[in-house]
PDB file of C-alpha atoms and ligand atoms in Angstrom:
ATOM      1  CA  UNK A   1      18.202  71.279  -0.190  1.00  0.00           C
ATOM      2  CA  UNK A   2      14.950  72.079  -0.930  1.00  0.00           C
ATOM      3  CA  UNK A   3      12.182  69.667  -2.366  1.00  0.00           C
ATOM      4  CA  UNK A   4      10.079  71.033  -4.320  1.00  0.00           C
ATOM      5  CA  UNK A   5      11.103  73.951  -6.499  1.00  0.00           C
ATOM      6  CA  UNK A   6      12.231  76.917  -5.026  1.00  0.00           C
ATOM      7  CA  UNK A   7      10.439  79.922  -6.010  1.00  0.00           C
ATOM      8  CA  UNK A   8      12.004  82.587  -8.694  1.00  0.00           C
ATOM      9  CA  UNK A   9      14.374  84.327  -7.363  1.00  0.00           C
ATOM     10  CA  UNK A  10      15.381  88.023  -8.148  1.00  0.00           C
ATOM     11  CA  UNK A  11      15.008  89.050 -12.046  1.00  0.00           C
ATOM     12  CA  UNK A  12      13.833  85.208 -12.522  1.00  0.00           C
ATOM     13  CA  UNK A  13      10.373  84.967 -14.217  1.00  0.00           C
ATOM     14  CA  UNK A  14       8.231  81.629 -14.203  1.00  0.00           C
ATOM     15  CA  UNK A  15       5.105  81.921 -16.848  1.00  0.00           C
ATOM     16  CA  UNK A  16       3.088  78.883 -16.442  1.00  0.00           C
ATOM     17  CA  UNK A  17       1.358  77.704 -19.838  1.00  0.00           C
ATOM     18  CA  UNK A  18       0.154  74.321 -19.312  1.00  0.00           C
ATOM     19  CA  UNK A  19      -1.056  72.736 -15.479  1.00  0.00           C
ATOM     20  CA  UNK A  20      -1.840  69.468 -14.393  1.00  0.00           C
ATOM     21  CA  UNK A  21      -5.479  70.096 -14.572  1.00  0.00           C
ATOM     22  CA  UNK A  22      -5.515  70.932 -18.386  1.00  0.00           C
ATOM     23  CA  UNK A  23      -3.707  67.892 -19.469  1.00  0.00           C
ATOM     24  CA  UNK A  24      -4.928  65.187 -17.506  1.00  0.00           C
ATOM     25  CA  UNK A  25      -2.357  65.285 -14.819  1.00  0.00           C
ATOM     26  CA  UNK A  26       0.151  63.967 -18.016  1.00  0.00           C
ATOM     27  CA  UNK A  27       2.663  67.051 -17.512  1.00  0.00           C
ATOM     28  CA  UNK A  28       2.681  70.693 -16.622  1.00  0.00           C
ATOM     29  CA  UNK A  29       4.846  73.512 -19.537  1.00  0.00           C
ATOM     30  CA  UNK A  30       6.498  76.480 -18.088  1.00  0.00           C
ATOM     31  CA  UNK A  31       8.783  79.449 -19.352  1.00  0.00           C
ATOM     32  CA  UNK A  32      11.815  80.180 -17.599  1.00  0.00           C
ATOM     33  CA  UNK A  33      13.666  83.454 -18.085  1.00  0.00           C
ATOM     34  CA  UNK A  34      17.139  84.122 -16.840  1.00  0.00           C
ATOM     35  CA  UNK A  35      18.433  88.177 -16.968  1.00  0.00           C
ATOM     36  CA  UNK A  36      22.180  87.905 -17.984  1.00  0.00           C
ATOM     37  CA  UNK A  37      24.483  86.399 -15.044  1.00  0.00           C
ATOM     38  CA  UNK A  38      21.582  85.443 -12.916  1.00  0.00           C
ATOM     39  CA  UNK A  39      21.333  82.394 -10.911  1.00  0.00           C
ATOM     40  CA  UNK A  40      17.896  79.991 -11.478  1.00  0.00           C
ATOM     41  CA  UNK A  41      16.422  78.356  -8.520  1.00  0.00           C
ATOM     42  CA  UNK A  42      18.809  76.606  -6.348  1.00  0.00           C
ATOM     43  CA  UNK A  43      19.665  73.276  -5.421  1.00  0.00           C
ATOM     44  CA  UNK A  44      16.995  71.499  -5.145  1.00  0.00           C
ATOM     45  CA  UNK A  45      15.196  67.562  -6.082  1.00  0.00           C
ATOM     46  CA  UNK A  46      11.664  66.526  -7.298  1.00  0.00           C
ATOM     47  CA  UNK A  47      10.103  63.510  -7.603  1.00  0.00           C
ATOM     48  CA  UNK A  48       8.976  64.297 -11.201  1.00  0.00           C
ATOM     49  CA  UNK A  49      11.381  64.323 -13.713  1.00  0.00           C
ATOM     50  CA  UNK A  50      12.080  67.895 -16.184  1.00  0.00           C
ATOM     51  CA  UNK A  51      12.590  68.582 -19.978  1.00  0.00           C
ATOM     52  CA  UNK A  52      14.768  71.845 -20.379  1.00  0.00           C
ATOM     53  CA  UNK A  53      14.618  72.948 -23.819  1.00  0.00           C
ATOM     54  CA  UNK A  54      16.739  76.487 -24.827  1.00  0.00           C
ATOM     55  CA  UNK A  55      14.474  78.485 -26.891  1.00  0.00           C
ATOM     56  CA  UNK A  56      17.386  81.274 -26.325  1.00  0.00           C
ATOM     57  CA  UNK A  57      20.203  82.286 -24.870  1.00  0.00           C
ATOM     58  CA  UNK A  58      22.510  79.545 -22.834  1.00  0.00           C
ATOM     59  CA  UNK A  59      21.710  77.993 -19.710  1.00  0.00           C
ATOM     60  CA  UNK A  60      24.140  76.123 -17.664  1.00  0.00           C
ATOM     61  CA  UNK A  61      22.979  73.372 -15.181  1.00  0.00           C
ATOM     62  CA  UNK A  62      24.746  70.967 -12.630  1.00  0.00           C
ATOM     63  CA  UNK A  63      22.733  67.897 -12.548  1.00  0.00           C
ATOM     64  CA  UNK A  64      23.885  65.672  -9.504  1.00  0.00           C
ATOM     65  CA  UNK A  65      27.800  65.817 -10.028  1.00  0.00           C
ATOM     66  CA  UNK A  66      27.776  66.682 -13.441  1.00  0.00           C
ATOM     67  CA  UNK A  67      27.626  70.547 -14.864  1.00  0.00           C
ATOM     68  CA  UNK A  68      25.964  71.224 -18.715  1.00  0.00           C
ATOM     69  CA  UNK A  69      26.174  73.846 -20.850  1.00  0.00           C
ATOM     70  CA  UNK A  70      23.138  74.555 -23.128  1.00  0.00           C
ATOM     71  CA  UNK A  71      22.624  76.543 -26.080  1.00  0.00           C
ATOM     72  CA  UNK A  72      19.798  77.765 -27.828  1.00  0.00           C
ATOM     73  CA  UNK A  73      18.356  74.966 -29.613  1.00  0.00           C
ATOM     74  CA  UNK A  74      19.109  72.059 -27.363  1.00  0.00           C
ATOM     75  CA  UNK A  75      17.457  70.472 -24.193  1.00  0.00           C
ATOM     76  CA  UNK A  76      18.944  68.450 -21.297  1.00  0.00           C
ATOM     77  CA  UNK A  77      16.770  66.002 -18.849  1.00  0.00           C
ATOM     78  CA  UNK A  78      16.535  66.371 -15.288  1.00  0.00           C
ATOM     79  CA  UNK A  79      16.265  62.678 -13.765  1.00  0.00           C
ATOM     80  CA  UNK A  80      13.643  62.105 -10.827  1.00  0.00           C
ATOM     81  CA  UNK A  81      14.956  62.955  -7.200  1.00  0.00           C
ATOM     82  CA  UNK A  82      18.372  64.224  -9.275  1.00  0.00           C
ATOM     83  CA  UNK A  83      19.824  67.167  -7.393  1.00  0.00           C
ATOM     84  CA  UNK A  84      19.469  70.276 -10.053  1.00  0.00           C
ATOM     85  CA  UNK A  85      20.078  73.976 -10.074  1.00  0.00           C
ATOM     86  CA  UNK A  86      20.758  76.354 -13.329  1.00  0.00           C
ATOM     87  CA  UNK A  87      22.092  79.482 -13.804  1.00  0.00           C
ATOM     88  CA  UNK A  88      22.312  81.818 -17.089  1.00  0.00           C
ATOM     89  CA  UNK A  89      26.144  82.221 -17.788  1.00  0.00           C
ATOM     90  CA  UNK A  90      25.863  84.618 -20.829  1.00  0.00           C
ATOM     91  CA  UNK A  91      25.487  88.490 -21.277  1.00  0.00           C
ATOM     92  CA  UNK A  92      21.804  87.874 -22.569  1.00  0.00           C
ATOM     93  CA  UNK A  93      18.533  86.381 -21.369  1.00  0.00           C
ATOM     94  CA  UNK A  94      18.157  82.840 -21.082  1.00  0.00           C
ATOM     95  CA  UNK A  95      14.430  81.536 -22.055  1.00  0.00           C
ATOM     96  CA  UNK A  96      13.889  78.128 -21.316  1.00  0.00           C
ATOM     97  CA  UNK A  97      11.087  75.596 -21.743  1.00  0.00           C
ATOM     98  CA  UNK A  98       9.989  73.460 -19.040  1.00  0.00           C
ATOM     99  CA  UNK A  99       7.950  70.273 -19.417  1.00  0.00           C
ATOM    100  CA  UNK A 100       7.335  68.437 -16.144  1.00  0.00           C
ATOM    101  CA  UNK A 101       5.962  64.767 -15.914  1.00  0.00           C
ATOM    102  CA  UNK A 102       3.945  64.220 -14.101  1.00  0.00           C
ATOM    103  CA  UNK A 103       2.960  67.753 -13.023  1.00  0.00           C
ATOM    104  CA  UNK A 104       4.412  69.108  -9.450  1.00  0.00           C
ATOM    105  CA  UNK A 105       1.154  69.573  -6.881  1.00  0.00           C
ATOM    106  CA  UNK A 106       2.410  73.300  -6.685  1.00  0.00           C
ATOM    107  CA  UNK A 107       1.699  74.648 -10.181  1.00  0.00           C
ATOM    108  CA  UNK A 108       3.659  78.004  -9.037  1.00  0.00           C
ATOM    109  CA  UNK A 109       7.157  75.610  -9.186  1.00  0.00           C
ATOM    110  CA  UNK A 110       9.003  74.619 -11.826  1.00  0.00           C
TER     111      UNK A 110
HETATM  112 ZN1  LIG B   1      13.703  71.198 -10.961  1.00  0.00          ZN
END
């Protein structure tokens, strides 16, 4: 398992809007878009804990031992040093907002 987060993989795209450096080191905001079927990074644990809010699309994420569904509209939080990955279970993109806190060192990983 990998520590910090993996980079995109194929079809993934990671748009950074927000770093560290433009809000005090408080937290970093990223988009996260999913083609349809496509798995997010994988497994993988941080030491700073994530927001994932569904602007569209669904995303489905396994948190530790648990697995989430979540739909447009609706946000799940990734504990600290929780085990995470997500994947886009639907026939159309997934868009996701990502708010880390505090932000990772490596402003290229969500
Ligand atoms: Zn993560």
């Amino acid at each position: 398992m990998e520590h910090e987060h993996p980079p995109p993989g194929p079809g993934q795209r990671l748009a950074a809007l927000l770093g560290g450096s433009e809000t005090g080191g408080a937290f970093a905001l990223e988009v996260l878009t999913l083609p349809p079927y496509a798995s997010g990074p994988g497994a993988h644990a941080h030491p700073h804990g994530e927001g994932h809010y569904v602007l569209s699309g669904t995303l489905a994420a396994t948190l530790g031992e648990r697995t989430v569904i979540v739909r447009a509209g609706s946000a799940v939080h990734v504990e600290p040093d929780v085990p995470h990955t997500c994947w886009n279970p639907g026939a159309a993109p997934v868009v996701v907002l990502l708010i880390q806190a505090p932000p990772p060192a490596n402003p290229q990983m969500p």
